PDB file of C-alpha atoms in Angstrom:
ATOM      1  CA  MET A  14     -28.532 -23.326   9.532  1.00 45.00           C
ATOM      2  CA  THR A  15     -28.179 -19.578  10.206  1.00 57.00           C
ATOM      3  CA  MET A  16     -30.390 -17.440   7.993  1.00 80.00           C
ATOM      4  CA  THR A  17     -28.831 -14.444   6.254  1.00 91.00           C
ATOM      5  CA  LYS A  18     -29.754 -11.181   7.956  1.00 97.00           C
ATOM      6  CA  THR A  19     -30.087  -7.632   6.667  1.00 98.00           C
ATOM      7  CA  ILE A  20     -28.368  -5.065   8.891  1.00 98.00           C
ATOM      8  CA  ILE A  21     -28.497  -1.274   8.435  1.00 98.00           C
ATOM      9  CA  ILE A  22     -25.582   0.639   9.977  1.00 98.00           C
ATOM     10  CA  THR A  23     -25.333   4.434  10.076  1.00 98.00           C
ATOM     11  CA  GLY A  24     -21.915   6.083  10.150  1.00 97.00           C
ATOM     12  CA  ALA A  25     -20.552   2.963   8.468  1.00 97.00           C
ATOM     13  CA  GLY A  26     -17.684   4.538   6.536  1.00 96.00           C
ATOM     14  CA  ASP A  27     -15.016   4.042   9.194  1.00 94.00           C
ATOM     15  CA  GLY A  28     -14.369   3.365  12.881  1.00 94.00           C
ATOM     16  CA  LEU A  29     -16.817   1.251  14.828  1.00 96.00           C
ATOM     17  CA  GLY A  30     -19.469   1.287  12.099  1.00 97.00           C
ATOM     18  CA  ARG A  31     -17.101  -0.169   9.522  1.00 97.00           C
ATOM     19  CA  THR A  32     -15.813  -2.808  11.949  1.00 97.00           C
ATOM     20  CA  VAL A  33     -19.339  -3.888  12.909  1.00 98.00           C
ATOM     21  CA  ALA A  34     -20.204  -4.109   9.210  1.00 98.00           C
ATOM     22  CA  ARG A  35     -17.214  -6.372   8.614  1.00 98.00           C
ATOM     23  CA  ARG A  36     -18.230  -8.623  11.510  1.00 98.00           C
ATOM     24  CA  PHE A  37     -21.738  -9.225  10.184  1.00 98.00           C
ATOM     25  CA  ALA A  38     -20.544  -9.548   6.597  1.00 98.00           C
ATOM     26  CA  ALA A  39     -18.251 -12.361   7.740  1.00 97.00           C
ATOM     27  CA  ASP A  40     -21.446 -14.344   8.413  1.00 96.00           C
ATOM     28  CA  GLY A  41     -22.713 -13.624   4.913  1.00 96.00           C
ATOM     29  CA  ASP A  42     -25.225 -11.037   6.090  1.00 97.00           C
ATOM     30  CA  ARG A  43     -26.336  -8.211   3.815  1.00 98.00           C
ATOM     31  CA  ILE A  44     -25.122  -4.862   5.158  1.00 98.00           C
ATOM     32  CA  VAL A  45     -26.730  -1.555   4.215  1.00 98.00           C
ATOM     33  CA  LEU A  46     -24.108   1.110   4.876  1.00 98.00           C
ATOM     34  CA  LEU A  47     -25.324   4.654   5.470  1.00 98.00           C
ATOM     35  CA  GLY A  48     -23.096   7.722   5.581  1.00 98.00           C
ATOM     36  CA  ARG A  49     -22.971  11.401   4.642  1.00 97.00           C
ATOM     37  CA  THR A  50     -20.032  10.832   2.295  1.00 96.00           C
ATOM     38  CA  LEU A  51     -21.116   8.281  -0.288  1.00 97.00           C
ATOM     39  CA  SER A  52     -17.569   7.516  -1.429  1.00 97.00           C
ATOM     40  CA  LYS A  53     -16.599   6.349   2.076  1.00 96.00           C
ATOM     41  CA  VAL A  54     -19.504   3.971   2.571  1.00 98.00           C
ATOM     42  CA  GLN A  55     -19.275   2.806  -1.042  1.00 98.00           C
ATOM     43  CA  ALA A  56     -15.646   1.852  -0.444  1.00 97.00           C
ATOM     44  CA  VAL A  57     -16.724  -0.313   2.494  1.00 97.00           C
ATOM     45  CA  ALA A  58     -19.556  -1.852   0.469  1.00 98.00           C
ATOM     46  CA  ASP A  59     -17.072  -2.676  -2.313  1.00 98.00           C
ATOM     47  CA  GLU A  60     -14.779  -4.293   0.260  1.00 97.00           C
ATOM     48  CA  LEU A  61     -17.589  -6.391   1.729  1.00 97.00           C
ATOM     49  CA  GLY A  62     -18.934  -7.419  -1.665  1.00 94.00           C
ATOM     50  CA  GLY A  63     -21.846  -9.796  -2.002  1.00 93.00           C
ATOM     51  CA  PRO A  64     -25.289  -8.328  -1.360  1.00 96.00           C
ATOM     52  CA  SER A  65     -24.099  -5.350   0.719  1.00 97.00           C
ATOM     53  CA  PHE A  66     -24.678  -1.842  -0.622  1.00 98.00           C
ATOM     54  CA  ALA A  67     -24.175   1.808   0.323  1.00 98.00           C
ATOM     55  CA  VAL A  68     -26.673   4.657   0.517  1.00 98.00           C
ATOM     56  CA  GLU A  69     -25.873   8.327   1.036  1.00 98.00           C
ATOM     57  CA  CYS A  70     -27.643   9.678   4.120  1.00 98.00           C
ATOM     58  CA  ASP A  71     -27.270  12.647   6.441  1.00 98.00           C
ATOM     59  CA  VAL A  72     -29.099  11.333   9.502  1.00 98.00           C
ATOM     60  CA  SER A  73     -29.664  14.860  10.844  1.00 98.00           C
ATOM     61  CA  GLN A  74     -31.804  15.822   7.823  1.00 98.00           C
ATOM     62  CA  PRO A  75     -35.350  14.361   7.653  1.00 98.00           C
ATOM     63  CA  GLU A  76     -35.543  14.497   3.854  1.00 98.00           C
ATOM     64  CA  SER A  77     -32.198  12.744   3.480  1.00 98.00           C
ATOM     65  CA  VAL A  78     -33.308  10.000   5.870  1.00 98.00           C
ATOM     66  CA  ARG A  79     -36.622   9.568   4.055  1.00 98.00           C
ATOM     67  CA  ALA A  80     -34.872   9.314   0.700  1.00 98.00           C
ATOM     68  CA  ALA A  81     -32.347   6.799   2.029  1.00 98.00           C
ATOM     69  CA  PHE A  82     -34.954   4.495   3.540  1.00 98.00           C
ATOM     70  CA  SER A  83     -37.132   4.761   0.443  1.00 98.00           C
ATOM     71  CA  GLU A  84     -34.147   3.443  -1.519  1.00 98.00           C
ATOM     72  CA  ILE A  85     -33.568   0.689   1.045  1.00 98.00           C
ATOM     73  CA  ALA A  86     -37.233  -0.374   0.891  1.00 98.00           C
ATOM     74  CA  LYS A  87     -36.943  -0.864  -2.867  1.00 97.00           C
ATOM     75  CA  ARG A  88     -34.206  -3.445  -2.294  1.00 97.00           C
ATOM     76  CA  CYS A  89     -35.159  -5.001   1.072  1.00 97.00           C
ATOM     77  CA  ASP A  90     -38.537  -6.292   2.174  1.00 96.00           C
ATOM     78  CA  HIS A  91     -37.402  -6.826   5.760  1.00 97.00           C
ATOM     79  CA  VAL A  92     -34.582  -5.576   7.985  1.00 98.00           C
ATOM     80  CA  ASP A  93     -33.324  -7.563  10.965  1.00 98.00           C
ATOM     81  CA  ALA A  94     -31.472  -4.746  12.700  1.00 98.00           C
ATOM     82  CA  LEU A  95     -30.869  -1.012  12.538  1.00 98.00           C
ATOM     83  CA  ILE A  96     -27.669   0.102  14.260  1.00 98.00           C
ATOM     84  CA  ASN A  97     -27.693   3.845  14.943  1.00 98.00           C
ATOM     85  CA  ASN A  98     -23.959   4.431  15.140  1.00 98.00           C
ATOM     86  CA  ALA A  99     -23.435   7.824  13.439  1.00 98.00           C
ATOM     87  CA  ALA A 100     -22.329  10.507  15.889  1.00 97.00           C
ATOM     88  CA  SER A 101     -20.694  13.904  16.150  1.00 95.00           C
ATOM     89  CA  TYR A 102     -17.976  14.100  18.813  1.00 93.00           C
ATOM     90  CA  GLU A 103     -16.243  17.391  19.557  1.00 93.00           C
ATOM     91  CA  PRO A 104     -15.368  19.192  22.812  1.00 96.00           C
ATOM     92  CA  PHE A 105     -16.194  22.833  23.445  1.00 97.00           C
ATOM     93  CA  SER A 106     -17.295  25.182  26.221  1.00 97.00           C
ATOM     94  CA  LEU A 107     -20.716  26.823  26.323  1.00 97.00           C
ATOM     95  CA  ALA A 108     -19.244  30.259  25.641  1.00 97.00           C
ATOM     96  CA  GLU A 109     -17.507  29.133  22.439  1.00 96.00           C
ATOM     97  CA  ALA A 110     -20.199  26.789  21.092  1.00 97.00           C
ATOM     98  CA  THR A 111     -21.239  27.794  17.580  1.00 98.00           C
ATOM     99  CA  ASP A 112     -24.721  27.416  16.125  1.00 98.00           C
ATOM    100  CA  GLU A 113     -23.362  24.790  13.744  1.00 97.00           C
ATOM    101  CA  GLN A 114     -21.790  22.757  16.547  1.00 97.00           C
ATOM    102  CA  VAL A 115     -24.911  22.788  18.688  1.00 98.00           C
ATOM    103  CA  MET A 116     -27.427  22.035  15.964  1.00 98.00           C
ATOM    104  CA  GLY A 117     -25.141  19.555  14.221  1.00 97.00           C
ATOM    105  CA  MET A 118     -24.434  17.521  17.338  1.00 98.00           C
ATOM    106  CA  VAL A 119     -28.053  17.405  18.480  1.00 98.00           C
ATOM    107  CA  GLY A 120     -29.173  16.612  14.938  1.00 98.00           C
ATOM    108  CA  ILE A 121     -26.762  13.741  14.357  1.00 98.00           C
ATOM    109  CA  ASN A 122     -26.562  12.242  17.851  1.00 98.00           C
ATOM    110  CA  LEU A 123     -30.162  12.578  19.028  1.00 98.00           C
ATOM    111  CA  ALA A 124     -32.515  13.411  16.170  1.00 98.00           C
ATOM    112  CA  GLY A 125     -30.678  11.078  13.787  1.00 98.00           C
ATOM    113  CA  PRO A 126     -31.457   7.820  15.599  1.00 98.00           C
ATOM    114  CA  VAL A 127     -35.080   8.916  16.010  1.00 98.00           C
ATOM    115  CA  LEU A 128     -35.478   9.789  12.329  1.00 98.00           C
ATOM    116  CA  CYS A 129     -33.816   6.565  11.162  1.00 98.00           C
ATOM    117  CA  SER A 130     -35.801   4.405  13.577  1.00 98.00           C
ATOM    118  CA  ARG A 131     -39.066   5.997  12.455  1.00 98.00           C
ATOM    119  CA  GLU A 132     -38.347   5.408   8.773  1.00 98.00           C
ATOM    120  CA  ALA A 133     -37.150   1.852   9.444  1.00 98.00           C
ATOM    121  CA  LEU A 134     -40.329   0.812  11.284  1.00 98.00           C
ATOM    122  CA  PRO A 135     -42.120  -0.797   8.317  1.00 97.00           C
ATOM    123  CA  LEU A 136     -39.033  -2.916   7.607  1.00 98.00           C
ATOM    124  CA  LEU A 137     -38.390  -3.896  11.229  1.00 98.00           C
ATOM    125  CA  ARG A 138     -41.869  -4.988  12.281  1.00 95.00           C
ATOM    126  CA  GLY A 139     -42.215  -8.611  13.279  1.00 93.00           C
ATOM    127  CA  GLY A 140     -38.829  -9.314  14.802  1.00 93.00           C
ATOM    128  CA  GLY A 141     -36.412  -6.479  14.059  1.00 97.00           C
ATOM    129  CA  LYS A 142     -33.979  -4.895  16.499  1.00 98.00           C
ATOM    130  CA  ILE A 143     -32.768  -1.340  16.974  1.00 98.00           C
ATOM    131  CA  ILE A 144     -29.372  -0.748  18.573  1.00 98.00           C
ATOM    132  CA  ASN A 145     -28.504   2.782  19.682  1.00 98.00           C
ATOM    133  CA  VAL A 146     -24.820   3.443  20.347  1.00 98.00           C
ATOM    134  CA  SER A 147     -24.152   5.363  23.553  1.00 98.00           C
ATOM    135  CA  SER A 148     -20.936   6.362  25.307  1.00 97.00           C
ATOM    136  CA  GLU A 149     -19.026   5.937  28.544  1.00 96.00           C
ATOM    137  CA  SER A 150     -19.233   9.722  28.834  1.00 96.00           C
ATOM    138  CA  VAL A 151     -22.725   9.276  30.291  1.00 97.00           C
ATOM    139  CA  GLY A 152     -21.141   8.005  33.495  1.00 95.00           C
ATOM    140  CA  LEU A 153     -17.798   9.812  33.400  1.00 94.00           C
ATOM    141  CA  LYS A 154     -19.008  13.328  32.516  1.00 95.00           C
ATOM    142  CA  PHE A 155     -15.911  14.453  30.621  1.00 96.00           C
ATOM    143  CA  ALA A 156     -15.052  18.147  30.770  1.00 97.00           C
ATOM    144  CA  MET A 157     -16.039  20.062  27.606  1.00 98.00           C
ATOM    145  CA  GLN A 158     -18.317  17.196  26.565  1.00 97.00           C
ATOM    146  CA  TRP A 159     -21.550  18.385  28.162  1.00 97.00           C
ATOM    147  CA  LEU A 160     -23.543  18.501  24.899  1.00 98.00           C
ATOM    148  CA  TYR A 161     -22.206  15.219  23.513  1.00 98.00           C
ATOM    149  CA  THR A 162     -22.899  13.569  26.872  1.00 98.00           C
ATOM    150  CA  GLY A 163     -26.353  15.129  27.013  1.00 98.00           C
ATOM    151  CA  THR A 164     -27.256  13.667  23.625  1.00 98.00           C
ATOM    152  CA  LYS A 165     -26.139  10.216  24.756  1.00 98.00           C
ATOM    153  CA  VAL A 166     -28.088  10.454  28.019  1.00 98.00           C
ATOM    154  CA  GLY A 167     -31.141  11.382  25.984  1.00 98.00           C
ATOM    155  CA  LEU A 168     -30.533   8.550  23.533  1.00 98.00           C
ATOM    156  CA  GLU A 169     -30.367   5.984  26.321  1.00 98.00           C
ATOM    157  CA  TYR A 170     -33.627   7.281  27.792  1.00 98.00           C
ATOM    158  CA  ILE A 171     -35.303   7.273  24.376  1.00 98.00           C
ATOM    159  CA  SER A 172     -34.072   3.715  23.800  1.00 98.00           C
ATOM    160  CA  ASN A 173     -35.611   2.512  27.038  1.00 98.00           C
ATOM    161  CA  MET A 174     -38.981   4.104  26.353  1.00 98.00           C
ATOM    162  CA  LEU A 175     -39.141   3.056  22.697  1.00 98.00           C
ATOM    163  CA  ASP A 176     -38.351  -0.511  23.718  1.00 98.00           C
ATOM    164  CA  ARG A 177     -41.590  -0.529  25.678  1.00 98.00           C
ATOM    165  CA  GLU A 178     -43.543   1.243  22.937  1.00 98.00           C
ATOM    166  CA  LEU A 179     -42.378  -0.971  20.077  1.00 98.00           C
ATOM    167  CA  ALA A 180     -42.397  -4.353  21.828  1.00 97.00           C
ATOM    168  CA  PRO A 181     -46.015  -5.128  20.766  1.00 97.00           C
ATOM    169  CA  GLU A 182     -44.883  -4.742  17.134  1.00 96.00           C
ATOM    170  CA  GLY A 183     -42.117  -7.294  17.635  1.00 96.00           C
ATOM    171  CA  ILE A 184     -39.328  -4.691  17.680  1.00 97.00           C
ATOM    172  CA  ARG A 185     -36.846  -4.580  20.557  1.00 97.00           C
ATOM    173  CA  VAL A 186     -34.486  -1.705  21.329  1.00 98.00           C
ATOM    174  CA  THR A 187     -31.038  -1.973  22.915  1.00 98.00           C
ATOM    175  CA  SER A 188     -28.630   0.756  23.965  1.00 98.00           C
ATOM    176  CA  ILE A 189     -24.939  -0.140  24.019  1.00 98.00           C
ATOM    177  CA  ARG A 190     -22.690   2.163  26.036  1.00 98.00           C
ATOM    178  CA  CYS A 191     -19.176   1.942  24.612  1.00 97.00           C
ATOM    179  CA  GLY A 192     -15.889   2.927  26.210  1.00 94.00           C
ATOM    180  CA  GLN A 193     -12.695   4.149  24.557  1.00 91.00           C
ATOM    181  CA  MET A 194     -11.810   2.128  21.444  1.00 91.00           C
ATOM    182  CA  TYR A 195      -9.019   1.822  18.877  1.00 87.00           C
ATOM    183  CA  ASP A 196      -7.934  -0.055  15.787  1.00 84.00           C
ATOM    184  CA  GLU A 197      -4.827  -0.204  13.631  1.00 80.00           C
ATOM    185  CA  THR A 198      -6.161   2.302  11.087  1.00 78.00           C
ATOM    186  CA  LYS A 199      -6.436   5.122  13.611  1.00 68.00           C
ATOM    187  CA  THR A 200      -3.642   7.651  13.317  1.00 55.00           C
ATOM    188  CA  GLY A 201      -4.783  10.000  16.065  1.00 59.00           C
ATOM    189  CA  SER A 202      -7.455  12.651  16.483  1.00 69.00           C
ATOM    190  CA  SER A 203      -8.393  15.066  13.711  1.00 78.00           C
ATOM    191  CA  TRP A 204      -8.787  17.849  16.267  1.00 87.00           C
ATOM    192  CA  PRO A 205      -6.214  20.685  16.297  1.00 92.00           C
ATOM    193  CA  ILE A 206      -3.358  20.014  18.713  1.00 93.00           C
ATOM    194  CA  ASP A 207      -4.286  22.978  20.910  1.00 95.00           C
ATOM    195  CA  LEU A 208      -7.841  21.646  21.306  1.00 95.00           C
ATOM    196  CA  MET A 209      -6.550  18.168  22.161  1.00 93.00           C
ATOM    197  CA  THR A 210      -4.190  19.609  24.750  1.00 95.00           C
ATOM    198  CA  ARG A 211      -6.897  21.763  26.305  1.00 96.00           C
ATOM    199  CA  PHE A 212      -9.343  18.846  26.384  1.00 96.00           C
ATOM    200  CA  ALA A 213      -6.792  16.657  28.180  1.00 95.00           C
ATOM    201  CA  THR A 214      -5.889  19.447  30.610  1.00 96.00           C
ATOM    202  CA  GLU A 215      -9.499  20.247  31.516  1.00 97.00           C
ATOM    203  CA  ASN A 216     -10.250  16.580  32.123  1.00 97.00           C
ATOM    204  CA  ALA A 217      -7.130  16.123  34.236  1.00 96.00           C
ATOM    205  CA  LYS A 218      -8.538  18.861  36.467  1.00 96.00           C
ATOM    206  CA  VAL A 219     -11.600  16.704  37.166  1.00 96.00           C
ATOM    207  CA  GLY A 220      -9.547  13.558  37.712  1.00 95.00           C
ATOM    208  CA  ILE A 221      -9.723  11.934  34.263  1.00 95.00           C
ATOM    209  CA  ASP A 222      -6.362  10.898  32.787  1.00 93.00           C
ATOM    210  CA  PHE A 223      -6.824   9.749  29.190  1.00 88.00           C
ATOM    211  CA  ARG A 224      -3.488   7.973  29.068  1.00 85.00           C
ATOM    212  CA  ASN A 225      -4.664   5.603  31.792  1.00 88.00           C
ATOM    213  CA  ARG A 226      -8.222   5.060  30.589  1.00 89.00           C
ATOM    214  CA  PRO A 227      -9.162   1.438  29.756  1.00 90.00           C
ATOM    215  CA  LEU A 228      -9.098   0.714  26.037  1.00 90.00           C
ATOM    216  CA  THR A 229     -10.583  -1.984  23.814  1.00 92.00           C
ATOM    217  CA  HIS A 230     -10.392  -2.893  20.132  1.00 94.00           C
ATOM    218  CA  TYR A 231     -13.240  -2.135  17.731  1.00 95.00           C
ATOM    219  CA  ARG A 232     -13.338  -5.842  16.834  1.00 96.00           C
ATOM    220  CA  SER A 233     -14.009  -6.814  20.453  1.00 95.00           C
ATOM    221  CA  VAL A 234     -16.869  -4.332  20.689  1.00 97.00           C
ATOM    222  CA  ALA A 235     -18.283  -5.561  17.381  1.00 97.00           C
ATOM    223  CA  GLU A 236     -18.688  -9.002  18.930  1.00 97.00           C
ATOM    224  CA  ALA A 237     -21.143  -7.543  21.441  1.00 97.00           C
ATOM    225  CA  PHE A 238     -23.251  -6.065  18.624  1.00 98.00           C
ATOM    226  CA  HIS A 239     -23.185  -9.430  16.879  1.00 98.00           C
ATOM    227  CA  HIS A 240     -24.392 -11.125  20.064  1.00 97.00           C
ATOM    228  CA  VAL A 241     -27.284  -8.692  20.567  1.00 97.00           C
ATOM    229  CA  VAL A 242     -28.550  -9.048  17.000  1.00 97.00           C
ATOM    230  CA  ASN A 243     -28.223 -12.848  17.121  1.00 96.00           C
ATOM    231  CA  SER A 244     -29.542 -13.343  20.653  1.00 95.00           C
ATOM    232  CA  PRO A 245     -32.218 -16.044  21.070  1.00 93.00           C
ATOM    233  CA  ALA A 246     -35.827 -15.034  20.496  1.00 88.00           C
ATOM    234  CA  ASP A 247     -36.693 -15.664  24.146  1.00 91.00           C
ATOM    235  CA  MET A 248     -33.989 -13.290  25.446  1.00 93.00           C
ATOM    236  CA  HIS A 249     -33.922  -9.497  25.299  1.00 94.00           C
ATOM    237  CA  ILE A 250     -30.937  -7.269  26.058  1.00 96.00           C
ATOM    238  CA  GLY A 251     -32.154  -3.780  26.939  1.00 97.00           C
ATOM    239  CA  HIS A 252     -28.855  -2.123  27.833  1.00 97.00           C
ATOM    240  CA  ILE A 253     -25.233  -3.170  28.087  1.00 97.00           C
ATOM    241  CA  GLU A 254     -22.074  -1.292  29.018  1.00 96.00           C
ATOM    242  CA  LEU A 255     -18.734  -2.155  27.421  1.00 96.00           C
ATOM    243  CA  ASN A 256     -15.341  -1.061  28.724  1.00 91.00           C
ATOM    244  CA  GLY A 257     -11.751  -1.895  27.905  1.00 91.00           C
ATOM    245  CA  ASP A 258      -9.650  -4.118  30.115  1.00 84.00           C
ATOM    246  CA  ARG A 259      -6.284  -2.385  29.696  1.00 70.00           C
ATOM    247  CA  PRO A 260      -5.261   1.278  29.960  1.00 65.00           C
ATOM    248  CA  TYR A 261      -3.995   3.026  26.858  1.00 54.00           C
ATOM    249  CA  SER A 262      -0.444   3.000  28.244  1.00 52.00           C
ATOM    250  CA  ASP A 263      -0.457  -0.826  27.989  1.00 57.00           C
ATOM    251  CA  HIS A 264      -0.964  -0.576  24.211  1.00 51.00           C
ATOM    252  CA  SER A 265       2.409   1.071  23.633  1.00 47.00           C
ATOM    253  CA  SER A 266       2.982  -0.748  20.335  1.00 48.00           C
ATOM    254  CA  GLU A 267      -0.461   0.011  18.934  1.00 50.00           C
ATOM    255  CA  LYS A 268      -2.078   2.997  17.281  1.00 44.00           C
ATOM    256  CA  ASP A 269      -3.805   5.875  19.042  1.00 41.00           C
ATOM    257  CA  PRO A 270      -7.313   5.366  20.438  1.00 39.00           C
ATOM    258  CA  ALA A 271     -10.529   6.713  19.004  1.00 41.00           C
TER     259      ALA A 271
END
């Protein structure tokens, strides 16, 4: 009989985080949904029902992370997995980068997983897993994505080194590098049309055509997270890379990609 697990997911209000939450909840697991906007993660918690619950948390702010995990510790005596999914994703050049963009992206994408992992340690000891979500941009080096890519490179390196450091405490760390994803709720990017056009144009110059990039569904990617968390005790998955099997142009009847 499969024992119910407790899974913490950051950035769980939509996209991949929400889909991963749904996948684990289908097994009856308790999902702790973290997000900056409480109403979004609360809506997902209400959908999942059962023992799942939402906690407001800005992963880039140490005090917010401490408060969130203090609340979690009051309700959970052990956590089976922490999935650091929250991320800031926005293209810009060095010349136009604002203070808010730089500090926000580094804070959410790089400091956030570190802060959450640190606060989760007491709950994870003795068999817990940390999953850090990385990106295909590490290998592809998209134009105008140098800072986002840099945070993901750093996160993969941190994951590898923390896996070694935390192994004696029974905690294993996995980085999952995800490619372009979509689901039926996506209605396109929230970026201004001129930024989207410029981003596509600059990447075309370096040989990257977004319309022909491989694409996969959030649900398919969620299965990989499910497998890592539920992998046998005698097997460890340090890093995996996930990519779609069809280009975006083959999904002509489906919604826009993430």
